[in-house]
Coordinates of C-alpha atoms and ligand atoms in Angstrom, one line a residue:
X1 CA 0.0 0.0 0.0
X2 CA 1.5 3.3 -1.0
X3 CA 0.1 6.2 1.0
X4 CA -0.1 9.7 -0.2
X5 CA 1.9 11.9 2.3
X6 CA 0.2 15.2 2.9
X7 CA 3.3 16.2 4.7
X8 CA 6.3 15.1 2.6
X9 CA 8.6 15.2 5.7
X10 CA 6.7 12.2 7.1
X11 CA 8.1 9.8 4.5
X12 CA 11.7 10.6 5.6
X13 CA 10.8 10.2 9.3
X14 CA 13.4 8.1 11.1
X15 CA 11.7 5.0 12.6
X16 CA 13.5 3.0 15.2
X17 CA 12.6 -0.5 16.2
X18 CA 13.6 -2.4 19.3
X19 CA 12.9 -6.1 19.3
X20 CA 15.0 -9.1 20.4
X21 CA 13.7 -11.0 17.4
X22 CA 15.2 -9.6 14.2
X23 CA 12.6 -11.3 12.1
X24 CA 9.8 -9.2 13.7
X25 CA 11.6 -6.1 12.7
X26 CA 12.2 -7.3 9.2
X27 CA 8.5 -7.8 8.7
X28 CA 7.6 -4.4 10.1
X29 CA 10.3 -2.7 8.0
X30 CA 9.1 -4.4 4.8
X31 CA 5.5 -3.3 5.5
X32 CA 6.5 0.2 6.2
X33 CA 8.8 0.4 3.2
X34 CA 5.9 -0.7 1.1
X35 CA 4.1 2.3 2.5
X36 CA 6.8 4.7 1.4
X37 CA 9.0 5.0 4.5
X38 CA 12.7 4.7 4.0
X39 CA 14.6 5.6 7.2
X40 CA 15.0 2.8 9.7
X41 CA 17.1 1.9 12.7
X42 CA 16.9 -1.6 14.1
X43 CA 18.2 -2.7 17.5
X44 CA 17.9 -6.3 18.7
X45 CA 19.9 -5.8 21.9
X46 CA 17.7 -4.2 24.5
X47 CA 20.7 -3.4 26.7
X48 CA 22.2 -1.3 23.9
X49 CA 18.9 0.4 23.0
X50 CA 19.4 3.7 25.0
X51 CA 22.8 4.2 23.4
X52 CA 21.5 3.6 19.9
X53 CA 18.6 6.0 20.6
X54 CA 21.1 8.7 21.8
X55 CA 23.3 8.2 18.7
X56 CA 20.5 8.2 16.1
X57 CA 17.7 10.5 17.4
X58 CA 14.8 8.8 15.7
X59 CA 11.5 10.5 15.1
X60 CA 9.5 7.6 16.5
X61 CA 10.0 4.2 18.2
X62 CA 8.3 0.8 17.8
X63 CA 9.0 -1.1 20.9
X64 CA 8.6 -4.7 21.9
X65 CA 7.7 -5.5 25.5
X66 CA 9.0 -9.0 26.2
X67 CA 12.7 -8.9 25.9
X68 CA 15.6 -10.6 27.9
X69 CA 17.9 -8.4 29.9
X70 CA 15.8 -5.3 29.8
X71 CA 12.1 -5.4 28.9
X72 CA 10.0 -2.8 27.1
X73 CA 8.4 -1.5 30.4
X74 CA 11.8 -0.6 31.7
X75 CA 13.0 1.0 28.5
X76 CA 9.8 3.0 28.2
X77 CA 10.3 4.3 31.7
X78 CA 13.9 5.3 31.0
X79 CA 12.9 7.0 27.7
X80 CA 10.2 9.0 29.3
X81 CA 12.4 10.2 32.2
X82 CA 14.9 11.5 29.6
X83 CA 14.2 15.2 28.9
X84 CA 15.0 14.8 25.3
X85 CA 12.5 11.9 24.7
X86 CA 9.7 13.1 26.8
X87 CA 7.6 13.6 23.7
X88 CA 9.1 10.9 21.4
X89 CA 6.2 8.9 19.9
X90 CA 6.4 5.3 21.1
X91 CA 4.2 2.5 19.7
X92 CA 4.3 -0.7 21.7
X93 CA 4.2 -3.8 19.5
X94 CA 3.6 -6.9 21.7
X95 CA 2.1 -10.3 21.9
X96 CA 1.1 -9.7 25.5
X97 CA -2.6 -9.2 25.2
X98 CA -3.5 -9.0 28.9
X99 CA -5.2 -6.0 30.4
X100 CA -2.6 -5.4 33.0
X101 CA 0.2 -4.9 30.4
X102 CA -2.0 -2.6 28.3
X103 CA -2.8 -0.4 31.3
X104 CA 0.8 -0.4 32.4
X105 CA 2.3 0.7 29.1
X106 CA -0.3 3.5 28.8
X107 CA 0.5 4.6 32.3
X108 CA 4.2 4.7 31.4
X109 CA 3.5 7.0 28.5
X110 CA 3.2 4.8 25.4
X111 CA 1.7 6.7 22.5
X112 CA -0.1 3.7 21.0
X113 CA -0.4 -0.1 21.3
X114 CA -0.4 -2.8 18.6
X115 CA -0.5 -6.6 18.8
X116 CA 1.5 -9.3 17.1
X117 CA 1.0 -10.7 14.5
X118 CA 0.6 -7.2 13.2
X119 CA -2.1 -6.4 10.8
X120 CA -0.4 -4.5 7.9
X121 CA -3.1 -1.9 7.4
X122 CA -3.4 -1.2 11.1
X123 CA 0.4 -0.8 11.4
X124 CA 0.6 1.7 8.6
X125 CA -2.4 3.7 9.8
X126 CA -1.1 3.9 13.4
X127 CA 2.4 4.9 12.3
X128 CA 1.0 7.5 10.0
X129 CA -1.3 8.9 12.7
X130 CA 1.4 8.9 15.3
X131 CA 3.9 10.7 13.1
X132 CA 1.2 13.2 12.2
X133 CA 0.3 13.8 15.8
X134 CA 0.8 17.3 17.0
X135 CA 3.9 16.7 19.1
X136 CA 5.7 15.3 16.1
X137 CA 4.5 18.1 13.8
X138 CA 5.6 20.6 16.3
X139 CA 8.9 18.9 16.3
X140 CA 9.1 19.0 12.6
X141 CA 7.9 22.6 12.5
X142 CA 10.3 24.0 15.1
X143 CA 13.2 21.6 15.2
X144 CA 15.8 20.6 12.7
X145 CA 15.6 16.8 12.1
X146 CA 19.3 16.4 11.5
X147 CA 20.8 18.3 14.5
X148 CA 17.8 18.5 16.7
X149 CA 18.5 22.2 17.2
X150 CA 15.6 24.7 17.0
X151 CA 15.2 25.7 13.3
X152 CA 14.9 28.9 11.4
X153 CA 11.2 29.2 12.2
X154 CA 11.9 29.0 15.9
X155 CA 14.8 31.4 15.5
X156 CA 12.5 34.0 13.8
X157 CA 9.9 33.8 16.6
X158 CA 12.4 33.7 19.4
X159 CA 14.5 36.5 17.9
X160 CA 11.6 38.9 17.5
X161 CA 10.8 38.4 21.2
X162 CA 14.4 38.7 22.4
X163 CA 14.9 41.8 20.3
X164 CA 11.9 43.5 21.8
X165 CA 13.2 42.6 25.3
X166 CA 16.7 43.9 24.5
X167 CA 15.3 47.1 23.1
X168 CA 13.2 47.7 26.2
X169 CA 16.1 47.0 28.6
X170 CA 18.7 48.8 26.4
X171 CA 20.7 45.6 26.2
X172 CA 23.2 44.8 23.5
X173 CA 22.9 41.5 21.5
X174 CA 24.7 39.9 18.6
X175 CA 23.8 37.4 16.0
X176 CA 26.4 35.2 14.5
X177 CA 25.7 33.4 11.2
X178 CA 28.1 30.5 11.1
X179 CA 28.4 28.6 7.9
X180 CA 30.6 25.6 7.0
X181 CA 32.8 26.4 4.1
X182 CA 32.3 24.1 1.1
X183 CA 29.6 22.1 2.8
X184 CA 27.8 21.3 -0.4
X185 CA 31.1 19.7 -1.7
X186 CA 31.3 17.5 1.4
X187 CA 27.7 16.5 1.0
X188 CA 28.3 15.6 -2.7
X189 CA 31.5 13.7 -2.0
X190 CA 30.5 11.8 1.1
X191 CA 26.8 11.5 0.9
X192 CA 24.0 13.0 3.0
X193 CA 24.4 10.6 5.8
X194 CA 27.9 11.6 6.5
X195 CA 27.0 15.3 5.7
X196 CA 24.4 15.0 8.5
X197 CA 26.9 13.6 10.9
X198 CA 29.2 16.5 10.2
X199 CA 26.5 18.9 10.8
X200 CA 25.7 17.3 14.2
X201 CA 29.4 17.3 15.2
X202 CA 29.6 21.0 14.2
X203 CA 26.6 21.8 16.2
X204 CA 28.2 20.1 19.2
X205 CA 31.5 21.9 18.8
X206 CA 29.7 25.3 18.7
X207 CA 27.7 24.4 21.7
X208 CA 30.9 23.4 23.6
X209 CA 32.5 26.8 22.8
X210 CA 29.4 28.6 24.0
X211 CA 29.3 26.5 27.3
X212 CA 33.0 27.4 28.0
X213 CA 33.1 29.6 31.1
X214 CA 35.5 32.1 29.5
X215 CA 33.1 32.6 26.7
X216 CA 30.1 32.7 29.0
X217 CA 31.8 35.4 31.0
X218 CA 31.5 37.8 28.0
X219 CA 28.0 36.6 27.0
X220 CA 25.9 38.6 29.4
X221 CA 26.3 38.6 33.2
X222 CA 25.2 36.1 35.8
X223 CA 21.8 34.5 35.4
X224 CA 21.0 36.6 32.4
X225 CA 23.7 35.1 30.2
X226 CA 22.1 33.5 27.2
X227 CA 23.5 32.0 24.1
X228 CA 21.1 30.0 21.8
X229 CA 22.1 28.0 18.8
X230 CA 19.7 27.4 15.9
X231 CA 20.1 25.5 12.7
X232 CA 19.7 27.8 9.7
X233 CA 19.8 26.9 6.0
X234 CA 22.2 24.4 4.4
X235 CA 25.3 23.9 6.5
X236 CA 24.7 27.1 8.5
X237 CA 23.8 28.0 12.1
X238 CA 22.6 31.1 13.9
X239 CA 24.0 31.9 17.3
X240 CA 22.1 34.5 19.3
X241 CA 24.1 36.1 22.1
X242 CA 22.1 38.1 24.5
X243 CA 23.2 40.9 26.8
X244 CA 26.8 41.1 25.6
X245 CA 28.8 44.1 26.9
X246 CA 30.7 45.1 23.8
X247 CA 30.7 44.1 20.1
X248 CA 34.2 42.7 20.7
X249 CA 32.7 40.0 22.9
X250 CA 30.9 38.6 19.9
X251 CA 34.2 38.7 18.0
X252 CA 35.8 36.7 20.8
X253 CA 33.1 34.0 20.5
X254 CA 33.6 34.0 16.7
X255 CA 37.3 33.5 17.1
X256 CA 36.8 30.5 19.5
X257 CA 34.3 29.0 17.1
X258 CA 36.7 29.3 14.1
X259 CA 39.4 27.6 16.2
X260 CA 37.0 24.8 17.4
X261 CA 35.8 24.0 13.9
X262 CA 39.4 23.5 12.7
X263 CA 39.6 20.3 14.8
X264 CA 39.3 17.2 12.6
X265 CA 35.8 15.7 12.5
X266 CA 35.2 12.0 11.8
X267 CA 33.0 11.0 8.9
X268 CA 33.0 7.7 7.1
X269 CA 35.9 6.6 9.3
X270 CA 38.1 9.4 7.9
X271 CA 39.2 12.7 9.3
X272 CA 37.6 15.7 7.7
X273 CA 39.1 19.1 8.0
X274 CA 36.6 22.0 7.8
X275 CA 36.5 25.7 8.2
X276 CA 33.7 28.1 8.5
X277 CA 32.7 31.7 7.7
X278 CA 31.0 33.8 10.3
X279 CA 29.0 37.0 9.9
X280 CA 28.3 39.1 12.9
X281 CA 25.6 41.8 13.5
X282 CA 24.9 43.7 16.7
X283 CA 21.9 45.4 18.1
X284 CA 21.4 48.3 18.8
X285 CA 24.4 49.4 16.7
X286 CA 23.0 48.1 13.4
X287 CA 19.3 48.5 13.9
X288 CA 16.1 47.2 15.6
X289 CA 14.4 45.5 12.8
X290 CA 14.7 41.6 12.9
X291 CA 14.5 41.3 9.1
X292 CA 17.2 43.9 8.5
X293 CA 19.5 42.4 11.1
X294 CA 19.2 38.9 9.6
X295 CA 19.8 40.3 6.1
X296 CA 22.9 42.2 7.3
X297 CA 24.4 39.1 9.1
X298 CA 23.8 37.0 6.0
X299 CA 25.6 39.5 3.8
X300 CA 28.5 39.7 6.2
X301 CA 28.8 35.9 6.2
X302 CA 28.7 35.9 2.4
X303 CA 31.4 38.5 2.2
X304 CA 33.6 36.3 4.3
X305 CA 32.8 33.3 2.1
X306 CA 33.6 35.1 -1.2
X307 CA 36.9 36.2 0.4
X308 CA 38.2 32.7 1.1
X309 CA 36.2 31.8 4.3
X310 CA 37.7 30.7 7.6
X311 CA 37.2 34.2 9.1
X312 CA 34.6 36.4 10.7
X313 CA 33.3 39.8 9.7
X314 CA 31.1 42.4 11.4
X315 CA 28.4 43.7 9.2
X316 CA 29.2 47.2 10.1
X317 CA 32.5 48.3 8.6
X318 CA 33.0 50.8 11.4
X319 CA 32.8 48.2 14.1
X320 CA 34.8 45.8 12.0
X321 CA 37.6 48.4 11.5
X322 CA 37.7 49.4 15.1
X323 CA 37.9 45.7 16.2
X324 CA 40.6 44.9 13.7
X325 CA 42.6 48.0 14.7
X326 CA 42.3 46.9 18.3
X327 CA 43.4 43.4 17.5
X328 CA 46.3 44.8 15.5
X329 CA 47.3 47.1 18.3
X330 CA 47.1 44.2 20.8
X331 CA 49.5 42.0 18.8
X332 CA 51.9 44.9 18.4
X333 CA 51.6 45.7 22.1
X334 CA 52.6 42.2 23.0
X335 CA 55.9 42.7 21.3
X336 CA 56.5 46.3 22.5
X337 CA 58.3 45.4 25.8
X338 CA 60.9 43.1 24.3
X339 CA 61.5 45.5 21.4
X340 CA 62.1 48.2 23.9
X341 CA 59.5 50.5 22.4
X342 CA 58.4 52.1 25.6
X343 CA 59.9 55.3 27.1
X344 CA 59.0 57.4 30.1
X345 CA 58.5 61.1 29.7
X346 CA 58.5 63.4 32.7
X347 CA 56.3 66.4 33.4
X348 CA 57.5 68.8 36.1
X349 CA 55.4 69.6 39.2
X350 CA 55.9 73.1 40.5
X351 CA 55.6 74.0 44.2
X352 CA 53.6 77.0 45.3
X353 CA 55.9 78.2 48.1
X354 CA 59.2 78.0 46.3
X355 CA 58.0 78.4 42.7
X356 CA 60.4 75.7 41.8
X357 CA 60.2 72.1 40.4
X358 CA 59.5 69.9 43.3
X359 CA 58.9 66.7 41.4
X360 CA 57.6 65.1 38.2
X361 CA 55.0 62.7 36.9
X362 CA 56.3 59.8 34.8
X363 CA 54.1 59.3 31.7
X364 CA 54.4 56.4 29.5
X365 CA 55.1 56.7 25.8
X366 CA 55.0 54.0 23.1
X367 CA 57.1 54.5 20.0
X368 CA 55.9 51.9 17.5
X369 CA 57.7 51.8 14.1
X370 CA 55.9 53.7 11.3
X371 CA 53.0 54.6 13.6
X372 CA 55.3 56.9 15.7
X373 CA 54.2 57.8 19.2
X374 CA 51.0 56.3 20.4
X375 CA 49.1 57.9 23.2
X376 CA 48.6 56.0 26.5
X377 CA 44.9 56.9 26.3
X378 CA 44.8 54.6 23.3
X379 CA 46.9 51.7 24.4
X380 CA 46.5 51.6 28.3
X381 CA 42.9 50.4 28.1
X382 CA 43.9 47.5 25.7
X383 CA 46.9 46.7 28.0
X384 CA 44.4 46.6 30.9
X385 CA 41.9 44.3 29.2
X386 CA 44.6 41.9 28.0
X387 CA 46.5 41.8 31.2
X388 CA 49.6 43.2 29.4
X389 CA 49.4 46.1 31.9
X390 CA 51.1 43.8 34.5
X391 CA 54.5 43.5 32.8
X392 CA 54.2 47.0 31.3
X393 CA 53.3 48.5 34.7
X394 CA 56.2 46.7 36.3
X395 CA 58.6 48.1 33.7
X396 CA 57.2 51.6 34.4
X397 CA 57.8 51.2 38.2
X398 CA 61.4 49.9 37.6
X399 CA 62.3 52.6 35.2
X400 CA 60.7 55.3 37.4
X401 CA 62.8 54.0 40.4
X402 CA 66.0 53.9 38.2
X403 CA 65.4 57.5 37.3
X404 CA 64.6 58.6 40.8
X405 CA 67.9 57.2 41.9
X406 CA 69.8 59.2 39.3
X407 CA 67.9 62.5 40.1
X408 CA 68.2 62.1 43.9
X409 CA 72.0 62.2 43.4
X410 CA 71.6 65.7 42.0
X411 CA 71.2 66.8 45.6
X412 CA 67.5 67.7 45.9
X413 CA 66.3 65.5 48.8
X414 CA 62.7 66.5 48.5
X415 CA 62.4 65.6 44.9
X416 CA 59.2 63.5 44.3
X417 CA 58.6 61.2 41.4
X418 CA 55.1 60.0 40.6
X419 CA 54.1 56.9 38.6
X420 CA 50.6 56.0 37.4
X421 CA 49.2 52.6 38.5
X422 CA 46.3 51.1 36.8
X423 CA 43.4 49.2 38.5
X424 CA 44.4 45.7 37.2
X425 CA 48.0 46.2 38.2
X426 CA 47.2 47.4 41.7
X427 CA 44.9 44.4 42.4
X428 CA 47.5 41.9 41.1
X429 CA 48.4 39.6 44.0
X430 CA 52.2 40.2 43.7
X431 CA 51.9 44.0 43.3
X432 CA 53.1 45.0 46.8
X433 CA 56.0 42.4 47.1
X434 CA 57.2 43.2 43.6
X435 CA 57.3 46.9 44.4
X436 CA 59.1 46.3 47.7
X437 CA 61.8 44.4 45.7
X438 CA 62.1 47.1 43.1
X439 CA 62.6 49.8 45.8
X440 CA 65.0 47.7 47.9
X441 CA 67.2 46.7 45.0
X442 CA 67.8 50.3 44.0
X443 CA 68.0 51.5 47.6
X444 CA 65.9 54.6 47.0
X445 CA 64.0 56.4 49.7
X446 CA 60.4 55.2 49.4
X447 CA 59.2 58.6 50.6
X448 CA 60.3 60.1 47.3
X449 CA 58.0 57.8 45.2
X450 CA 54.3 58.6 44.8
X451 CA 51.8 56.3 43.3
X452 CA 48.9 57.8 41.4
X453 CA 45.7 55.8 41.6
X454 CA 42.6 57.0 39.8
X455 CA 39.5 57.8 41.8
X456 CA 37.4 55.3 39.9
X457 CA 39.8 52.5 40.6
X458 CA 39.7 53.2 44.4
X459 CA 35.9 53.2 44.5
X460 CA 35.7 49.7 42.9
X461 CA 36.4 47.6 45.9
X462 CA 37.0 50.2 48.6
X463 CA 37.6 48.0 51.6
X464 CA 40.2 45.9 49.9
X465 CA 41.8 48.9 48.4
X466 CA 42.1 50.6 51.7
X467 CA 44.0 47.5 53.0
X468 CA 46.4 47.6 50.1
X469 CA 46.9 51.3 50.4
X470 CA 47.7 51.0 54.1
X471 CA 50.4 48.4 53.3
X472 CA 51.9 50.8 50.8
X473 CA 51.8 53.6 53.3
X474 CA 53.5 51.4 55.8
X475 CA 56.3 50.9 53.3
X476 CA 56.8 54.7 53.4
X477 CA 55.3 55.5 49.9
X478 CA 53.2 58.5 49.1
X479 CA 49.8 58.0 47.5
X480 CA 47.8 60.3 45.3
X481 CA 44.3 60.2 43.9
X482 CA 44.5 61.0 40.2
X483 CA 41.7 62.6 38.1
X484 CA 40.0 63.7 41.3
X485 CA 36.4 64.9 40.9
X486 CA 35.5 62.5 38.1
X487 CA 35.0 59.3 40.0
X488 CA 32.1 60.0 42.4
X489 CA 34.0 59.1 45.6
X490 CA 31.9 59.4 48.7
X491 CA 33.0 61.9 51.3
X492 CA 32.5 59.3 54.0
X493 CA 35.2 57.2 52.4
X494 CA 37.4 60.0 51.4
X495 CA 38.3 60.8 55.0
X496 CA 39.3 57.2 55.7
X497 CA 41.6 56.9 52.7
X498 CA 45.3 56.8 53.6
X499 CA 46.4 59.2 50.9
X500 CA 48.6 62.3 50.8
X501 CA 47.5 64.1 47.7
X502 CA 44.5 64.9 45.5
X503 CA 45.1 65.7 41.8
X504 CA 42.3 67.9 40.6
X505 CA 41.2 66.7 37.2
X506 CA 42.1 68.8 34.1
X507 CA 38.4 68.9 33.1
X508 CA 37.7 71.4 35.9
X509 CA 40.9 73.4 35.4
X510 CA 40.0 74.0 31.7
X511 CA 37.1 76.3 32.6
X512 CA 38.9 78.2 35.3
X513 CA 38.5 81.1 35.9
X514 CA 35.8 81.7 33.2
X515 CA 33.1 79.4 34.5
X516 CA 31.8 80.0 37.9
X517 CA 30.7 76.5 38.7
X518 CA 34.2 75.1 37.8
X519 CA 35.8 77.7 40.0
X520 CA 33.4 76.7 42.8
X521 CA 34.3 73.0 42.4
X522 CA 38.0 73.7 42.4
X523 CA 37.9 76.0 45.4
X524 CA 35.8 73.4 47.3
X525 CA 38.2 70.5 46.5
X526 CA 41.2 72.6 47.7
X527 CA 39.3 73.6 50.9
X528 CA 38.1 70.0 51.5
X529 CA 41.6 68.6 50.9
X530 CA 43.1 71.0 53.4
X531 CA 40.5 70.1 56.0
X532 CA 41.2 66.4 55.5
X533 CA 45.0 66.8 55.6
X534 CA 45.7 66.1 51.9
X535 CA 47.6 68.5 49.7
X536 CA 46.4 69.4 46.2
X537 CA 47.9 69.3 42.8
X538 CA 46.2 71.0 39.8
X539 CA 46.9 69.2 36.5
X540 CA 46.5 70.6 33.0
X541 CA 47.4 74.2 33.7
X542 CA 47.8 75.9 30.3
X543 CA 47.3 79.7 31.0
X544 CA 48.6 82.3 33.3
X545 CA 44.9 83.0 34.3
X546 CA 44.4 79.4 35.4
X547 CA 47.7 79.6 37.3
X548 CA 46.8 82.9 39.1
X549 CA 43.4 81.5 40.1
X550 CA 44.9 78.4 41.6
X551 CA 47.7 80.3 43.4
X552 CA 45.1 82.5 45.0
X553 CA 43.1 79.5 46.1
X554 CA 46.3 78.2 47.8
X555 CA 46.6 75.0 45.6
X556 CA 50.0 73.6 46.6
X557 CA 51.4 72.2 43.4
X558 CA 50.9 72.8 39.7
X559 CA 51.4 70.7 36.6
X560 CA 50.7 71.6 33.0
X561 CA 51.9 72.8 29.6
X562 CA 52.1 76.3 31.1
X563 CA 55.3 75.2 32.8
X564 CA 56.4 72.3 30.6
X565 CA 55.0 69.5 28.5
X566 CA 56.2 66.0 29.5
X567 CA 59.8 65.6 28.2
X568 CA 62.4 62.8 27.9
X569 CA 64.6 62.1 30.9
X570 CA 67.6 63.9 29.4
X571 CA 65.6 67.1 28.8
X572 CA 64.2 66.9 32.3
X573 CA 67.8 66.6 33.7
X574 CA 68.6 69.8 31.8
X575 CA 65.6 71.5 33.4
X576 CA 66.7 70.5 36.9
X577 CA 70.3 71.6 36.3
X578 CA 69.3 75.0 34.8
X579 CA 67.0 75.5 37.8
X580 CA 69.8 74.8 40.2
X581 CA 72.0 77.3 38.4
X582 CA 69.2 80.0 38.7
X583 CA 68.8 79.1 42.4
X584 CA 72.5 79.3 43.0
X585 CA 72.6 82.7 41.2
X586 CA 69.6 83.9 43.3
X587 CA 71.3 82.8 46.5
X588 CA 74.5 84.5 45.4
X589 CA 72.7 87.8 44.6
X590 CA 70.7 87.6 47.9
X591 CA 73.9 87.1 49.9
X592 CA 75.6 90.2 48.2
X593 CA 72.7 92.5 48.9
Ligands
C2E601 P1 47.1 61.4 33.9 O1 47.8 60.5 34.9 O2 46.0 62.2 34.5 O3 48.2 62.3 33.3 C1 48.0 63.6 32.9 C2 47.8 63.7 31.4 O4 47.5 65.0 31.1 C3 49.0 63.3 30.6 O5 48.6 62.8 29.4 C4 49.7 64.7 30.3 O6 50.5 64.7 29.2 C5 48.4 65.5 30.1 N1 48.7 66.9 30.4 C6 49.5 67.5 31.3 N2 49.4 68.8 31.3 C7 48.5 69.1 30.3 C8 48.1 70.4 29.8 O7 48.4 71.4 30.2 N3 47.2 70.3 28.8 C9 46.7 69.1 28.3 N4 45.9 69.1 27.3 N5 47.2 67.9 28.7 C10 48.1 67.9 29.8 P2 49.2 61.5 28.8 O8 50.6 61.4 29.0 O9 48.7 61.4 27.4 O10 48.6 60.4 29.7 C11 47.2 60.1 29.7 C12 46.8 59.2 30.7 O11 47.4 57.9 30.5 C13 47.3 59.5 32.1 O12 46.5 60.5 32.7 C14 47.3 58.2 32.8 O13 46.0 57.9 33.3 C15 47.6 57.3 31.7 N6 49.0 56.9 31.8 C16 50.1 57.5 31.4 N7 51.2 56.8 31.7 C17 50.8 55.7 32.4 C18 51.5 54.6 33.1 O14 52.7 54.5 33.1 N8 50.7 53.7 33.7 C19 49.3 53.8 33.7 N9 48.6 52.8 34.3 N10 48.7 54.8 33.1 C20 49.4 55.8 32.5
MG602 MG1 48.6 60.7 36.6
MG603 MG1 45.1 62.9 35.9

């Protein structure tokens, strides 16, 4: 009997049979083949049945009851308790015709019941009805038969909903379209069965990457992290990453997937080497409309494919460029230390009472080949993210201390040198001991070294930071809060911080003395600092008006282009020496008067 399939997918449904008598399965298979079905899995070892089920993912099961080792009741119970097979249609085919057995299998969740010897028409009808049943159709409609992943239709529905949610909460999300390169060639060369197996292995590899805790860390935070994989068209997958922090996080996931897919897969007992092309689109950067976003991500993926595959590409060229620049800078930054491309420049600090240079701030400069000098504002954030700030920061402290040693021999005992310390460096477990060693090995006076910590750094984990700062103070070091006024520090904490100095941020100095509110802020900071026993440094002074205002307000130290830009060590030595000459001359004239 050849049945007309209203739903063409039913004829390709995968039907698994478990029976200890192979002849029974042969009969059933022959009957169903006559009816147009073509996809069968037979298992005559009940003890191996679960394993076969897990490896083959059938669409329905025909199960015998009386079997040695493990009977049909036991198997049915196991199947139903497995999350994945909760809704798998199971027809029991048995010679046990007693009422007890019938009731028991129905209780255990059998979908239908047939008796041996099986009536051909009844078998075909029941199988057809079972496969047509809603749960199976839902499965067909929303899940991919090969990978068992949710399919494009599910993606569409889910994506619209997630997009609305992200829009409402102002979250960022990314979609990755991941497509195996040359998949149609594999399918043609190895056949669909092996092609399907490759798709399943690929899906598993992608899911492993997404489960990796490193990757999860950048896919949203805490309980809200969410990464869902869908099967898209031929050889392609859609990965939806919710609540990512930055577009680069999506790139990191893409990089990991590219790496994972390069591992050899096994198909037809041979190793197959594959690559993939990945398009990335992010919301809200590239829009709110689901259709537009899907179109953009497909175009980005196609762009990668036509350019040789095995890479990823953001749909937006702006994001793509900035990410690539970042990646490029990161790889150059990794080599910068050993290539000795860093230098410290020194900017003088001038003292109110003497009007002379009382110290300097060491500022990092990177001279990178053709690019010339790169600003710390550009590379410090990357060094922090990648952890490169640890060795770089250590180099800064070593070089600062070397220089301090040289300048202290010029005879000015009160000369202070400041170094900037970044958050990640400060919180590194060996920071304090490393610093102790650096200071001891150069036998410099720790009182002449100041560490500048930004206000936002200090407020991150205030209790822990106060402990660390107290240890540094106990070593004799001076501590300064950099960029003060920008980091929302609470007054309650400010008075407990073991610091010596507040550096008023340049953004306030710029508007002094023209803008009244900036003047008020600066005066208040100076007043507050005096009351709390800190001294104040104003940074970024460029004009005589700014200098006059700060002098009137009794700010104690000044730093800015008005006095000098940051200069190399040799130029700074000249500055110090010429000032000594002037001082000596002044003293000489004063003595003669
Ligand atoms: P910062 O510590 O607040 O340093 C002051 C910045 O203001 C320096 O920029 C300095 O060149 C600039 N500046 C000083 N006077 C003036 C002025 O009158 N006008 C203007 N427009 N700018 C002035 P620079 O050297 O580009 O450094 C920027 C930031 O990079 C620093 O801000 C600091 O946060 C960071 N940085 C620099 N060197 C290091 C370092 O060795 N380690 C760490 N962790 N961060 C560093
Ligand atoms: Mg500073
Ligand atoms: Mg500053």
